[in-house]
Coordinates of C-alpha atoms in Angstrom, one line a residue:
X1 CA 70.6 89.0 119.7
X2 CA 68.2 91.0 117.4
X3 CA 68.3 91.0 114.2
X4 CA 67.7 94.3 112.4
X5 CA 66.5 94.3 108.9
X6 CA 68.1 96.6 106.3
X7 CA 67.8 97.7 102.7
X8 CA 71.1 97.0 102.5
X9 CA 70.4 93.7 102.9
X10 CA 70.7 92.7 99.2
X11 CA 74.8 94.1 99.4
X12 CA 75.6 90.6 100.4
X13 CA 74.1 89.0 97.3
X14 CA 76.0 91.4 95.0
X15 CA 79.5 92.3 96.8
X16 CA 82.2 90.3 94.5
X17 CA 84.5 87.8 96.2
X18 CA 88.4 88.6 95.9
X19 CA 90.5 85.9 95.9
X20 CA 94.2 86.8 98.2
X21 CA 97.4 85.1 98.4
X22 CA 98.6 83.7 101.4
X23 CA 99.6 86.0 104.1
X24 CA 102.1 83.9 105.4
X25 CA 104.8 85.0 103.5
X26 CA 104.5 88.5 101.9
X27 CA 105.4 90.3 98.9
X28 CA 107.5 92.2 101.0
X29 CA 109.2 88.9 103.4
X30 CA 110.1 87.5 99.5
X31 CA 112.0 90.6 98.6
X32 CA 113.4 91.8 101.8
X33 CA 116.6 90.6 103.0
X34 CA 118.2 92.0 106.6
X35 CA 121.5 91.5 108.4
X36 CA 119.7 89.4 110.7
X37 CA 117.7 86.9 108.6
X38 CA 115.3 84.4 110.0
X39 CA 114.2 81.3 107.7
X40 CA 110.7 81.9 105.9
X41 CA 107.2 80.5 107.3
X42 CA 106.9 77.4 105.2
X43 CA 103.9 77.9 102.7
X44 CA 100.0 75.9 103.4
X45 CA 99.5 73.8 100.4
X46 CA 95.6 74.9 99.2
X47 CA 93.0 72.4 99.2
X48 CA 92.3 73.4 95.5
X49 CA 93.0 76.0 93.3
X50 CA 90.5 78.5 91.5
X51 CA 91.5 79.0 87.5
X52 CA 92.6 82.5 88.5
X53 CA 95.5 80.8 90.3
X54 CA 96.2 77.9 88.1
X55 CA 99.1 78.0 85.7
X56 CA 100.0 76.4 82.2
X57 CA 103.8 76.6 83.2
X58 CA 104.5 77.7 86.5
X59 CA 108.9 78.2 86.4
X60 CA 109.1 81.6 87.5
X61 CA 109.8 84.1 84.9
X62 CA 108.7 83.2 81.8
X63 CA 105.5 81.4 83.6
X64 CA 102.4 81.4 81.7
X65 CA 99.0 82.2 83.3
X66 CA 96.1 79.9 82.5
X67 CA 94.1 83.2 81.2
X68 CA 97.2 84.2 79.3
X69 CA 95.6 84.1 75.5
X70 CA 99.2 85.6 73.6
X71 CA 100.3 83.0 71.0
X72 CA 103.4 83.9 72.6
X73 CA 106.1 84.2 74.8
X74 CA 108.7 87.6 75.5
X75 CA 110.9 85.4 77.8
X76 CA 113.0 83.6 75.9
X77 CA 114.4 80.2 77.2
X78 CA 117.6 80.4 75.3
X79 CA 118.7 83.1 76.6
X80 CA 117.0 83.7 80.2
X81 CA 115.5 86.6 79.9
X82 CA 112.8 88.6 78.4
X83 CA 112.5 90.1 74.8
X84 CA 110.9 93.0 73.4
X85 CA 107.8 91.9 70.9
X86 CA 107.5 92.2 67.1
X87 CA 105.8 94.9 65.3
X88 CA 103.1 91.9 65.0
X89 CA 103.6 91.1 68.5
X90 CA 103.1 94.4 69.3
X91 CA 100.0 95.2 67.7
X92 CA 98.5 91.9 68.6
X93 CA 98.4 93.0 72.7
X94 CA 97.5 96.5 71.3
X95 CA 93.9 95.1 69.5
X96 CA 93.4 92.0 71.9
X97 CA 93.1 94.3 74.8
X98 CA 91.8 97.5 72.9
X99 CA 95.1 99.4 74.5
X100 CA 95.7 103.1 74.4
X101 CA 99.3 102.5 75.7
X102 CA 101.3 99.6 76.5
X103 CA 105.0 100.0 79.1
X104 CA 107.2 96.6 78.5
X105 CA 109.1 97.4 81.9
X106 CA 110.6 94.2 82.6
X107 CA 109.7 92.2 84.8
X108 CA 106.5 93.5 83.9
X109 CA 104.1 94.6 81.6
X110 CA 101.6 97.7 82.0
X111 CA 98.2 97.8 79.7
X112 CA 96.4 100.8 79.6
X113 CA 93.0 100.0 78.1
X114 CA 89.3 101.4 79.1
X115 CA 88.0 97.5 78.4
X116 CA 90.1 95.5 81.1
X117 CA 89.3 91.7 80.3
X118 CA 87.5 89.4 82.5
X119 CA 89.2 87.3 84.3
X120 CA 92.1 89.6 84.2
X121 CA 94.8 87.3 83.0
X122 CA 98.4 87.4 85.5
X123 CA 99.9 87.4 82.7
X124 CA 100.4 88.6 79.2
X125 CA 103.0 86.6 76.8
X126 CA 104.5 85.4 79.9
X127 CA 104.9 88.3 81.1
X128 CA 103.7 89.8 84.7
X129 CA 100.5 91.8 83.4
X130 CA 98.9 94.7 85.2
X131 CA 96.1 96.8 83.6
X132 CA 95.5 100.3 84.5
X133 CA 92.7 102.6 83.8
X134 CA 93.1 105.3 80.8
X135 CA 95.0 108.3 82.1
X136 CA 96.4 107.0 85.1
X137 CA 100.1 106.5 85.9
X138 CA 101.7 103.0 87.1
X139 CA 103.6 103.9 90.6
X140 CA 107.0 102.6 89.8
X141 CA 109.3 101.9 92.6
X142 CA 111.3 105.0 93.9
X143 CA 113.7 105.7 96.4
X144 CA 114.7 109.0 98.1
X145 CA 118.4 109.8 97.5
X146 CA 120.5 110.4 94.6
X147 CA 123.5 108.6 96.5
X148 CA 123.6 105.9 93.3
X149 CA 126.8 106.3 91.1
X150 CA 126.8 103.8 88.0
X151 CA 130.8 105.0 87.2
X152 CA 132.2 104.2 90.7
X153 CA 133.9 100.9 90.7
X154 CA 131.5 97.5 91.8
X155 CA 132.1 96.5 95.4
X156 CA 132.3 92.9 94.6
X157 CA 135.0 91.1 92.1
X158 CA 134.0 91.5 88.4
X159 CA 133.4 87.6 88.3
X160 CA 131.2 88.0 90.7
X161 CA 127.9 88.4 89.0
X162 CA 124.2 87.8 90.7
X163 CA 121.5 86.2 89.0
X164 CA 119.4 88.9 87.1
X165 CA 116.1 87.0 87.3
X166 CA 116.8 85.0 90.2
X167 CA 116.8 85.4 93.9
X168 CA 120.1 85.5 95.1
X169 CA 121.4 82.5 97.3
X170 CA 122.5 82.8 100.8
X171 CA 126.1 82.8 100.0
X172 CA 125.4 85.5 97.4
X173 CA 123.0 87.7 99.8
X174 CA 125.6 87.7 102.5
X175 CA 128.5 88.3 99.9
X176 CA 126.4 91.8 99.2
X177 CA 126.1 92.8 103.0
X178 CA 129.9 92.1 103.4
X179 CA 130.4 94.2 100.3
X180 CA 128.0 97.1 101.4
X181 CA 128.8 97.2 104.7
X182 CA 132.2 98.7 104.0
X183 CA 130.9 101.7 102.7
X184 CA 127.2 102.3 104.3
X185 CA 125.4 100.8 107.7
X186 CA 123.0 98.8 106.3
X187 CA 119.3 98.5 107.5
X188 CA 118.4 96.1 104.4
X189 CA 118.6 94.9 101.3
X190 CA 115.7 94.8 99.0
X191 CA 116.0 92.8 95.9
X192 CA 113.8 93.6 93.2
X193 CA 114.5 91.8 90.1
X194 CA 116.6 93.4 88.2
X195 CA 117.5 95.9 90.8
X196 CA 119.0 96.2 94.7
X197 CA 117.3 98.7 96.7
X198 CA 119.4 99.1 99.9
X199 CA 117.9 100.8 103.2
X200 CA 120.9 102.4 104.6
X201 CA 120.6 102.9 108.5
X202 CA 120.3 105.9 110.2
X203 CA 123.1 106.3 112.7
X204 CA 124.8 110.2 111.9
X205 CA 126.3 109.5 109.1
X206 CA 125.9 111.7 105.5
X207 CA 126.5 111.2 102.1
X208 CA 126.5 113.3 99.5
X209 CA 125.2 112.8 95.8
X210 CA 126.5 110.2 93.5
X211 CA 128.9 108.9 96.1
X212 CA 127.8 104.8 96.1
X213 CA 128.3 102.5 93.8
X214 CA 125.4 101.9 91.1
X215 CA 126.2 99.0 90.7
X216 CA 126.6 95.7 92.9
X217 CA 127.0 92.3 92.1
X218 CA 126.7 93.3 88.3
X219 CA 123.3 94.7 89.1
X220 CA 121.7 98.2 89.4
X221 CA 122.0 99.5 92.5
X222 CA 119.9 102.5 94.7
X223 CA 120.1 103.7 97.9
X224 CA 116.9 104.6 100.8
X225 CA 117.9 106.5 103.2
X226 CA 115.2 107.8 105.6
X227 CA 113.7 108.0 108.8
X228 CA 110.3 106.0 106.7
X229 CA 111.0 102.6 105.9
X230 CA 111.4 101.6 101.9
X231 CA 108.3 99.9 102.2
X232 CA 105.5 102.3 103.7
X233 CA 107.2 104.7 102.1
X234 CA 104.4 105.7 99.9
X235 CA 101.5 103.4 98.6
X236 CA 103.1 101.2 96.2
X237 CA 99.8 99.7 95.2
X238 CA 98.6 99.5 91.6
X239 CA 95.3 101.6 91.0
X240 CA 92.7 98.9 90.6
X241 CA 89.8 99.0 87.9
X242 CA 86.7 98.3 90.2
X243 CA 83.0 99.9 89.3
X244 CA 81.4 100.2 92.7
X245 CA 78.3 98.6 93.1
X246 CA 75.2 101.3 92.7
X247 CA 73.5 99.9 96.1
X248 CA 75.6 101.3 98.7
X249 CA 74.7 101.8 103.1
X250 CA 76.3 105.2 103.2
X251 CA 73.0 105.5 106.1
X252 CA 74.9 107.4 109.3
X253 CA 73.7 105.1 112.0
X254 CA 74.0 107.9 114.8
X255 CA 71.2 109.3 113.2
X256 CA 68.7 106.6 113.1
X257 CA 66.8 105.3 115.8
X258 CA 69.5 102.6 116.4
X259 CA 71.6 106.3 117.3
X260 CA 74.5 103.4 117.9
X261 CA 76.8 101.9 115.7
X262 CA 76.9 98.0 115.2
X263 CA 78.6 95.1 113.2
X264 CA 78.5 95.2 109.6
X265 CA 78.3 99.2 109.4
X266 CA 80.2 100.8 106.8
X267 CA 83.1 102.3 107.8
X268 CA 86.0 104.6 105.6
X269 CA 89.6 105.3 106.0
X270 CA 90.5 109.1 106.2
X271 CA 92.4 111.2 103.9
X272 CA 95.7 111.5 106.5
X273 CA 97.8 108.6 105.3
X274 CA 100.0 107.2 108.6
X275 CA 103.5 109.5 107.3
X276 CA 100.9 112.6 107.8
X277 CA 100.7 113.0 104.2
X278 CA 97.4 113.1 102.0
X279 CA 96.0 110.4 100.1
X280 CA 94.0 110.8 96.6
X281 CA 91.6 108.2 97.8
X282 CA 90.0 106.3 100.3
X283 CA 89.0 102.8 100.8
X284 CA 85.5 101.7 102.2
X285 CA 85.1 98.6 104.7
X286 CA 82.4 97.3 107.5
X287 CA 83.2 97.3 110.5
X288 CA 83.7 94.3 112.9
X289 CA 82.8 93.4 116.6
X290 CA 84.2 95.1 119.9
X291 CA 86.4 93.0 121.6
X292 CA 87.6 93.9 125.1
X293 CA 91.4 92.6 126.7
X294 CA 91.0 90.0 129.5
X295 CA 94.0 91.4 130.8
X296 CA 94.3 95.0 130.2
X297 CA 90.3 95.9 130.2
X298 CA 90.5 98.0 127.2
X299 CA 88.3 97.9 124.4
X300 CA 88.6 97.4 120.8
X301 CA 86.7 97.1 117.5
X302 CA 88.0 95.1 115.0
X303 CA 88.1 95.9 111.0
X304 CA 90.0 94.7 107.9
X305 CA 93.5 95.4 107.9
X306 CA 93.6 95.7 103.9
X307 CA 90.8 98.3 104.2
X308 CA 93.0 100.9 106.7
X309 CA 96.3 100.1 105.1
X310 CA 97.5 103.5 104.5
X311 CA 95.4 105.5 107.0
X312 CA 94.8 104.9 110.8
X313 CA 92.0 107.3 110.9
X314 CA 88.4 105.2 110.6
X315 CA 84.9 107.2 110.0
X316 CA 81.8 106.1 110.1
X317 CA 80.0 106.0 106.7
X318 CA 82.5 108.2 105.0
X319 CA 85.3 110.4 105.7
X320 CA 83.5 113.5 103.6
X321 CA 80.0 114.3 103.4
X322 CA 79.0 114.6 107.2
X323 CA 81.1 112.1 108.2
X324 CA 82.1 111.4 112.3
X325 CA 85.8 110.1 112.8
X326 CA 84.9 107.4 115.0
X327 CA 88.5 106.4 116.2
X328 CA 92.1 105.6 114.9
X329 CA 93.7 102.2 114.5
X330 CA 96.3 101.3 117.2
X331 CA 97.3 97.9 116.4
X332 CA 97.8 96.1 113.4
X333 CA 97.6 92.5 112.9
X334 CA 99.1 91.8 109.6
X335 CA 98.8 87.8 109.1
X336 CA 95.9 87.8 110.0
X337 CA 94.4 91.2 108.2
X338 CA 92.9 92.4 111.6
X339 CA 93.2 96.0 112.5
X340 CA 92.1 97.1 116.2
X341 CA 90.4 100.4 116.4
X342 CA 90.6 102.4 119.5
X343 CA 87.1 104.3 119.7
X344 CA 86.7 107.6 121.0
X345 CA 84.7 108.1 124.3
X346 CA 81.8 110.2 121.9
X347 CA 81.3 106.7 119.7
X348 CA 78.7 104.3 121.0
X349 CA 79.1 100.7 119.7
X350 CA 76.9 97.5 120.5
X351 CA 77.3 93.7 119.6
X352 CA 73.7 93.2 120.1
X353 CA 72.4 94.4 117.0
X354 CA 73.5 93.3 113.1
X355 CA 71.9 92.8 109.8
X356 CA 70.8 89.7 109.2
X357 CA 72.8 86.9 107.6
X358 CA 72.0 83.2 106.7
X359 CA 72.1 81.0 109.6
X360 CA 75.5 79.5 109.8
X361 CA 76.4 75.4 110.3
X362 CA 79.5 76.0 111.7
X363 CA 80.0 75.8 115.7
X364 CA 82.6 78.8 115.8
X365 CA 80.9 81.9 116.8
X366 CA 83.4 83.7 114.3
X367 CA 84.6 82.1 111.2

């Protein structure tokens, strides 16, 4: 293969590493509890652990960060649950993170300062942190319907009360879907500390406002009901505070002498999220290789999964400013954050030419 050379060349010395969890068992898998459940993937044990990940106390609510630099704690042991700060408290996070506003929204706790701190600690007073830019809004967890009724009568016996701050046991979970499912179909139950969000299936049936219980179990309880799963139902993401580096390959590569596109190129999600809505932003990537099925003869280019997450549409370098939709994502490989891209016939793409990379000791071709 030749290697081309390209200003963009000095990207790879600057790009910041991210550090993800495993994939194995997502946010979602944790949370998400169906008629039919299957036994988790059992969890890799890292070979070491970077001080982003590493953990003072480490007991699940009330766990304490080893960036965490409060002098103390809002959960309170005593009691099992969290506590609302001191006017002390209170202004302490306000000047040790320069805050214009701070939410206490249990489980968590949302900073809004113009000076995020580096590293950006988990948490905050044991308390799950997330820091948002200055006049942006934290996307709190909504459902569709207004089927929840707090004054109807719990389902379940009134000594029969589920753990606020703790996952429910199997006994417990199957206790709710016995409960639920004499009133609704259920699709799934979602349990999000200190509320059940249940998916209610779609099979003819209508309900009509304020006619389910809001409470289950002793815990606040609403209702999805939708064609769109809870999950993708809109981008549940938290807005990230990221200052993009000033050297950027927004070249179009169609217009250059390569006229072809190749790995490493950048690539863009579009504006059309995957329920046909419109998304306020859009997330930049590179692309992959072409890959072509042994078995089927079609052809492929790979990209990162995280990259196209709320979009199928991919353009080559941007999805404004001249830029070519180059083809939509047909198959998703979650796990392994792989997205195949099916190109159109007008988009040329070649494995023989990339930018040039350090020469690699490892025998794997891809790695």
């Amino acid at each position: 293969m030749q290697q081309r050379l390209s200003a963009v060349e000095t990207l790879r010395f600057q790009m910041p590493y991210v550090a993800f969890g495993s994939r194995q068992q997502t946010y979602e898998t944790l949370l998400h509890s169906h008629p039919e459940s299957t036994a988790p993937p059992e969890q890799p044990t890292a070979s070491h652990q970077p001080k982003f990940f590493t953990w003072v106390t480490n007991n699940g609510y009330g766990a304490r960060n080893a960036s965490d630099p409060a002098p103390f704690s809002l959960w309170d042991d005593h009691v099992h649950d969290f506590r609302f700060p001191t006017p002390e408290e209170r202004k302490w996070i306000v000047d040790a993170f320069r805050a214009e506003s701070v939410t206490y929204s249990w489980p968590d706790i949302i900073i809004e300062t113009r000076f995020p701190p580096n590293p950006i600690p988990l948490t905050v007073a044991c308390v799950a942190a997330t820091f948002i830019p200055a006049g942006s809004n934290w996307p709190y967890l909504t459902t569709n319907t207004d089927y929840s009724n707090p004054r109807l009568p719990d389902p379940l016996s009134p000594h029969f009360q589920l753990p606020k701050w703790e996952r429910p046991s199997e006994k417990q979970r199957e206790a709710v879907l016995r409960a639920l499912g004499r009133l609704v179909t259920v699709q799934a139950v979602n349990y999000i500390a200190p509320i059940i969000i249940v998916e209610i299936a779609l099979d003819g049936r209508s309900y009509s406002t304020r006619s389910l219980p809001g409470r289950v179990g002793g815990l606040l309880t609403v209702y999805h009901h939708s064609h769109t799963p809870f999950w993708p139902l809109t981008c549940q993401s938290r807005e990230r505070c990221i200052t993009p580096g000033t050297v950027q390959d927004t070249t179009n590569y169609f217009l250059t002498d390569l006229q072809t596109l190749c790995p490493e190129v950048r690539v863009e999600c579009g504006l059309t999220n995957r329920d046909s809505g419109y998304l306020d932003a859009t997330m930049a990537s590179t692309a992959g290789v072409k890959l072509r099925n042994t078995d089927s003869g079609y052809i492929r280019l790979t990209v990162s999964n995280h990259g196209f997450i709320n979009s199928d549409e991919v353009y080559h370098p941007s999805s404004q400013n001249g830029g070519v939709c180059i083809g939509h994502i047909d198959e998703r490989f979650d796990a392994l954050d792989v997205a195949l891209v099916k190109l159109y016939p007008s988009t040329t793409f070649t494995n023989g030419e990339y930018f040039p990379s350090p020469a690699s000791e490892s025998p794997h071709p891809f790695h």
